[in-house]
Amino acid sequence: SSLPRVHIVTAGIEKVIPSLDDLSVLLRVLARSATGQEMSAYTSLYSGPRQDTDSEGPEAYHVVLLDNGRSTMLGGGYRSMLRCIRCGACLNHCPVYSAIGGHAYGWVYSGPMGSVLTPLLNGFDDSVDLPNACTLNGRCKAVCPVRIPLSDLLLKHRLEQYRRRLTPLFGRFLVRAWAWVATRPRLYQGLMALPLWLMHWRGHRRGALEHIPFAGGWTDSRDFPTPAGRSFIRQWHSRKGKS
């Protein structure tokens, strides 16, 4: 960066911090959350264009701050997302990200933070599926060093999609049907028993299923792990008195 005559820096408006003291805190948090280091080796500080007493550096130095929807987030319910320092801790603990990789998210940001941030910056038109790429296990929320409630924000995205009818009609019907069945434990256990047993029986030899009826998209590019023959509730009841 000291070789070009003109140095242009681009950053989002959320990258502005009050002082160098705040920078030292954020850099330590960033390195420890990302790689477990005390300090990153890829940090450079620049103080502007070359002065008369400097032996090298750019002749001109420009800083371009981007909004691109960030000010809208500032005044809304997603304000906490602007605290993100891009450490990647949420990615490292996300079971969905570890299974599908970063390219599946379709844009610059991946993982839980990408599933929240991309719809806010680009809109739901090209990212309507991202908020649903989450099991809501809460690991991302637990490990975030700046305490962004990522799983809560993903739920908020889902609610917004449902209210705006961005999900297909059949999908909304399935959600309502699932909610109705899930609130009736005995019916839920009865309906799940046969499919679980059949899937376990079909895939127990290979340890995976090559095809699932009515869910072909899940097995287009990879096998589906064979589930246990019984639901968690049934397994828990059978072992209740053994521990």
Short mmCIF file of C-alpha atoms in Angstrom, two decimals:
data_model
loop_
_atom_site.label_atom_id
_atom_site.label_comp_id
_atom_site.label_asym_id
_atom_site.label_seq_id
_atom_site.Cartn_x
_atom_site.Cartn_y
_atom_site.Cartn_z
CA SER A 1 0.00 0.00 0.00
CA SER A 2 3.01 2.31 0.21
CA LEU A 3 3.82 1.95 -3.51
CA PRO A 4 0.71 3.40 -5.28
CA ARG A 5 0.50 7.17 -5.62
CA VAL A 6 -3.16 7.14 -4.56
CA HIS A 7 -4.50 5.02 -1.69
CA ILE A 8 -8.30 4.59 -1.58
CA VAL A 9 -9.92 2.92 1.43
CA THR A 10 -13.54 1.70 1.29
CA ALA A 11 -15.45 0.62 4.40
CA GLY A 12 -18.96 0.52 5.78
CA ILE A 13 -20.07 3.30 8.08
CA GLU A 14 -20.17 0.83 10.99
CA LYS A 15 -16.38 0.50 10.83
CA VAL A 16 -15.84 3.98 12.30
CA ILE A 17 -14.74 3.83 15.96
CA PRO A 18 -14.03 6.65 18.45
CA SER A 19 -10.30 6.22 19.12
CA LEU A 20 -7.14 4.10 18.90
CA ASP A 21 -7.85 2.83 22.41
CA ASP A 22 -11.07 1.28 21.12
CA LEU A 23 -9.14 -0.17 18.18
CA SER A 24 -6.74 -2.06 20.46
CA VAL A 25 -9.66 -3.69 22.28
CA LEU A 26 -11.42 -4.69 19.07
CA LEU A 27 -8.26 -6.09 17.49
CA ARG A 28 -7.61 -8.34 20.48
CA VAL A 29 -11.22 -9.53 20.50
CA LEU A 30 -11.10 -10.12 16.74
CA ALA A 31 -7.92 -12.21 16.78
CA ARG A 32 -8.92 -14.31 19.78
CA SER A 33 -12.40 -15.02 18.45
CA ALA A 34 -11.19 -15.81 14.93
CA THR A 35 -8.01 -17.86 15.39
CA GLY A 36 -7.21 -17.87 19.11
CA GLN A 37 -4.22 -15.55 18.66
CA GLU A 38 -3.22 -12.70 20.94
CA MET A 39 -2.99 -10.39 17.93
CA SER A 40 -3.40 -10.80 14.20
CA ALA A 41 -0.31 -10.57 12.00
CA TYR A 42 -2.32 -8.94 9.21
CA THR A 43 -3.07 -5.59 10.81
CA SER A 44 -1.71 -2.37 9.29
CA LEU A 45 -2.15 1.22 10.48
CA TYR A 46 -2.16 4.16 8.07
CA SER A 47 -2.13 7.83 9.02
CA GLY A 48 -2.91 9.45 5.69
CA PRO A 49 -0.85 10.68 2.72
CA ARG A 50 2.93 10.88 2.73
CA GLN A 51 4.40 13.81 4.62
CA ASP A 52 7.55 15.76 3.74
CA THR A 53 9.57 13.78 6.29
CA ASP A 54 8.33 10.37 5.07
CA SER A 55 10.47 8.25 2.75
CA GLU A 56 7.52 6.41 1.21
CA GLY A 57 3.73 6.37 1.10
CA PRO A 58 0.89 7.52 -1.15
CA GLU A 59 0.67 11.10 -2.36
CA ALA A 60 -3.11 11.10 -1.91
CA TYR A 61 -5.21 9.20 0.62
CA HIS A 62 -9.01 8.89 0.37
CA VAL A 63 -11.52 7.16 2.67
CA VAL A 64 -14.91 6.21 1.19
CA LEU A 65 -17.59 5.26 3.74
CA LEU A 66 -20.45 3.16 2.37
CA ASP A 67 -24.02 3.21 3.62
CA ASN A 68 -25.84 0.73 1.34
CA GLY A 69 -28.72 0.24 3.78
CA ARG A 70 -26.71 0.40 6.98
CA SER A 71 -28.34 3.60 8.22
CA THR A 72 -31.73 1.88 7.90
CA MET A 73 -30.45 -0.87 10.18
CA LEU A 74 -29.28 1.76 12.65
CA GLY A 75 -32.81 2.95 13.32
CA GLY A 76 -34.49 -0.46 13.28
CA GLY A 77 -34.55 -3.72 15.12
CA TYR A 78 -31.37 -4.97 13.47
CA ARG A 79 -29.09 -2.32 14.95
CA SER A 80 -27.04 -4.90 16.85
CA MET A 81 -25.91 -6.43 13.54
CA LEU A 82 -23.77 -3.34 12.95
CA ARG A 83 -21.56 -4.46 15.86
CA CYS A 84 -20.26 -7.42 13.84
CA ILE A 85 -16.45 -7.44 13.60
CA ARG A 86 -16.30 -10.27 11.00
CA CYS A 87 -14.37 -12.62 13.27
CA GLY A 88 -16.04 -15.78 11.97
CA ALA A 89 -16.75 -17.31 15.39
CA CYS A 90 -20.39 -17.91 14.46
CA LEU A 91 -19.30 -19.72 11.28
CA ASN A 92 -16.95 -22.02 13.19
CA HIS A 93 -19.77 -23.16 15.48
CA CYS A 94 -22.60 -23.36 12.93
CA PRO A 95 -23.63 -26.93 11.95
CA VAL A 96 -25.30 -25.67 8.77
CA TYR A 97 -22.21 -23.80 7.59
CA SER A 98 -19.97 -26.79 8.35
CA ALA A 99 -22.26 -29.00 6.24
CA ILE A 100 -22.84 -26.82 3.16
CA GLY A 101 -19.82 -24.48 3.07
CA GLY A 102 -19.63 -20.78 2.33
CA HIS A 103 -20.42 -20.73 -1.41
CA ALA A 104 -23.96 -21.98 -0.77
CA TYR A 105 -24.87 -18.61 0.76
CA GLY A 106 -24.54 -16.89 -2.60
CA TRP A 107 -22.85 -13.65 -1.57
CA VAL A 108 -19.89 -12.18 0.29
CA TYR A 109 -21.02 -13.05 3.80
CA SER A 110 -21.79 -16.61 4.85
CA GLY A 111 -22.78 -18.43 8.00
CA PRO A 112 -25.23 -17.06 10.58
CA MET A 113 -24.04 -13.46 10.25
CA GLY A 114 -24.43 -13.68 6.46
CA SER A 115 -27.94 -15.08 6.79
CA VAL A 116 -28.86 -12.00 8.83
CA LEU A 117 -26.84 -9.34 7.02
CA THR A 118 -27.35 -10.27 3.35
CA PRO A 119 -31.15 -9.77 3.34
CA LEU A 120 -30.66 -6.41 5.08
CA LEU A 121 -28.16 -5.15 2.50
CA ASN A 122 -29.52 -6.81 -0.65
CA GLY A 123 -33.18 -7.36 0.16
CA PHE A 124 -35.11 -10.62 0.34
CA ASP A 125 -35.49 -11.06 -3.42
CA ASP A 126 -32.21 -12.94 -3.83
CA SER A 127 -31.77 -14.18 -0.26
CA VAL A 128 -35.18 -15.39 0.83
CA ASP A 129 -33.82 -18.84 1.78
CA LEU A 130 -30.95 -17.67 3.98
CA PRO A 131 -32.88 -17.07 7.25
CA ASN A 132 -34.11 -20.65 7.03
CA ALA A 133 -30.57 -22.05 6.84
CA CYS A 134 -30.46 -22.37 10.62
CA THR A 135 -31.32 -25.03 13.19
CA LEU A 136 -31.80 -22.36 15.90
CA ASN A 137 -29.40 -24.21 18.21
CA GLY A 138 -28.12 -20.86 19.52
CA ARG A 139 -24.39 -21.58 19.27
CA CYS A 140 -23.77 -18.48 17.15
CA LYS A 141 -25.44 -16.29 19.75
CA ALA A 142 -23.44 -17.90 22.57
CA VAL A 143 -19.99 -17.48 20.98
CA CYS A 144 -20.42 -14.01 19.45
CA PRO A 145 -17.82 -11.76 21.13
CA VAL A 146 -19.93 -8.62 20.63
CA ARG A 147 -23.14 -10.30 21.80
CA ILE A 148 -25.21 -10.12 18.63
CA PRO A 149 -28.42 -12.19 19.13
CA LEU A 150 -28.03 -13.87 15.74
CA SER A 151 -30.58 -16.64 16.27
CA ASP A 152 -33.16 -14.07 17.44
CA LEU A 153 -32.53 -11.93 14.35
CA LEU A 154 -32.93 -14.96 12.09
CA LEU A 155 -36.30 -15.66 13.69
CA LYS A 156 -37.24 -12.04 13.10
CA HIS A 157 -36.34 -12.43 9.42
CA ARG A 158 -38.54 -15.52 9.18
CA LEU A 159 -41.46 -13.70 10.76
CA GLU A 160 -41.01 -10.81 8.33
CA GLN A 161 -40.98 -13.21 5.39
CA TYR A 162 -44.16 -14.86 6.62
CA ARG A 163 -45.95 -11.55 7.13
CA ARG A 164 -44.95 -10.30 3.67
CA ARG A 165 -45.93 -13.65 2.10
CA LEU A 166 -42.49 -14.10 0.57
CA THR A 167 -42.56 -17.84 1.20
CA PRO A 168 -44.60 -20.06 -1.17
CA LEU A 169 -48.19 -20.83 -0.26
CA PHE A 170 -47.42 -24.52 0.17
CA GLY A 171 -44.54 -23.66 2.49
CA ARG A 172 -46.80 -21.53 4.68
CA PHE A 173 -49.31 -24.37 4.78
CA LEU A 174 -46.60 -26.78 5.92
CA VAL A 175 -45.54 -24.40 8.69
CA ARG A 176 -49.11 -24.15 9.97
CA ALA A 177 -49.56 -27.92 9.75
CA TRP A 178 -46.29 -28.52 11.58
CA ALA A 179 -47.25 -26.07 14.33
CA TRP A 180 -50.61 -27.79 14.77
CA VAL A 181 -49.06 -31.27 14.99
CA ALA A 182 -46.09 -30.21 17.16
CA THR A 183 -48.41 -28.81 19.84
CA ARG A 184 -50.03 -32.25 20.19
CA PRO A 185 -47.23 -34.53 21.52
CA ARG A 186 -49.05 -37.85 21.25
CA LEU A 187 -50.11 -37.20 17.66
CA TYR A 188 -46.61 -36.00 16.81
CA GLN A 189 -44.96 -39.12 18.24
CA GLY A 190 -47.40 -41.38 16.45
CA LEU A 191 -46.90 -39.70 13.07
CA MET A 192 -43.11 -39.73 13.38
CA ALA A 193 -42.73 -43.35 14.48
CA LEU A 194 -43.39 -45.05 11.13
CA PRO A 195 -41.30 -42.69 8.91
CA LEU A 196 -38.35 -42.92 11.30
CA TRP A 197 -38.50 -46.71 11.35
CA LEU A 198 -38.77 -46.93 7.54
CA MET A 199 -35.85 -44.54 6.98
CA HIS A 200 -33.74 -46.42 9.51
CA TRP A 201 -34.63 -49.77 7.89
CA ARG A 202 -33.82 -48.56 4.37
CA GLY A 203 -30.50 -46.95 5.23
CA HIS A 204 -29.06 -49.00 8.09
CA ARG A 205 -26.81 -51.08 5.82
CA ARG A 206 -25.10 -48.15 4.09
CA GLY A 207 -25.51 -45.71 6.94
CA ALA A 208 -27.14 -43.21 4.58
CA LEU A 209 -30.11 -42.70 2.27
CA GLU A 210 -29.64 -41.97 -1.43
CA HIS A 211 -33.23 -40.84 -1.92
CA ILE A 212 -36.03 -39.58 0.32
CA PRO A 213 -39.60 -39.52 -1.05
CA PHE A 214 -41.06 -36.00 -1.37
CA ALA A 215 -37.68 -34.48 -0.43
CA GLY A 216 -35.52 -35.23 -3.45
CA GLY A 217 -33.69 -31.91 -3.25
CA TRP A 218 -32.04 -32.98 -0.01
CA THR A 219 -30.31 -35.89 -1.72
CA ASP A 220 -29.49 -34.43 -5.14
CA SER A 221 -25.83 -33.90 -4.30
CA ARG A 222 -25.25 -35.85 -1.09
CA ASP A 223 -26.61 -38.78 0.90
CA PHE A 224 -28.86 -38.22 3.90
CA PRO A 225 -27.59 -39.71 7.19
CA THR A 226 -29.68 -42.60 8.43
CA PRO A 227 -31.74 -41.54 11.47
CA ALA A 228 -32.10 -43.61 14.61
CA GLY A 229 -34.94 -46.09 14.56
CA ARG A 230 -36.72 -44.30 17.39
CA SER A 231 -37.36 -40.67 18.21
CA PHE A 232 -35.40 -38.87 20.91
CA ILE A 233 -38.42 -38.87 23.23
CA ARG A 234 -38.82 -42.64 22.98
CA GLN A 235 -35.10 -43.20 23.56
CA TRP A 236 -35.15 -40.87 26.55
CA HIS A 237 -38.11 -42.67 28.13
CA SER A 238 -36.45 -46.07 27.62
CA ARG A 239 -33.28 -44.91 29.41
CA LYS A 240 -34.97 -42.77 32.04
CA GLY A 241 -34.40 -45.18 34.91
CA LYS A 242 -30.95 -46.44 33.86
CA SER A 243 -28.84 -43.40 34.73
#
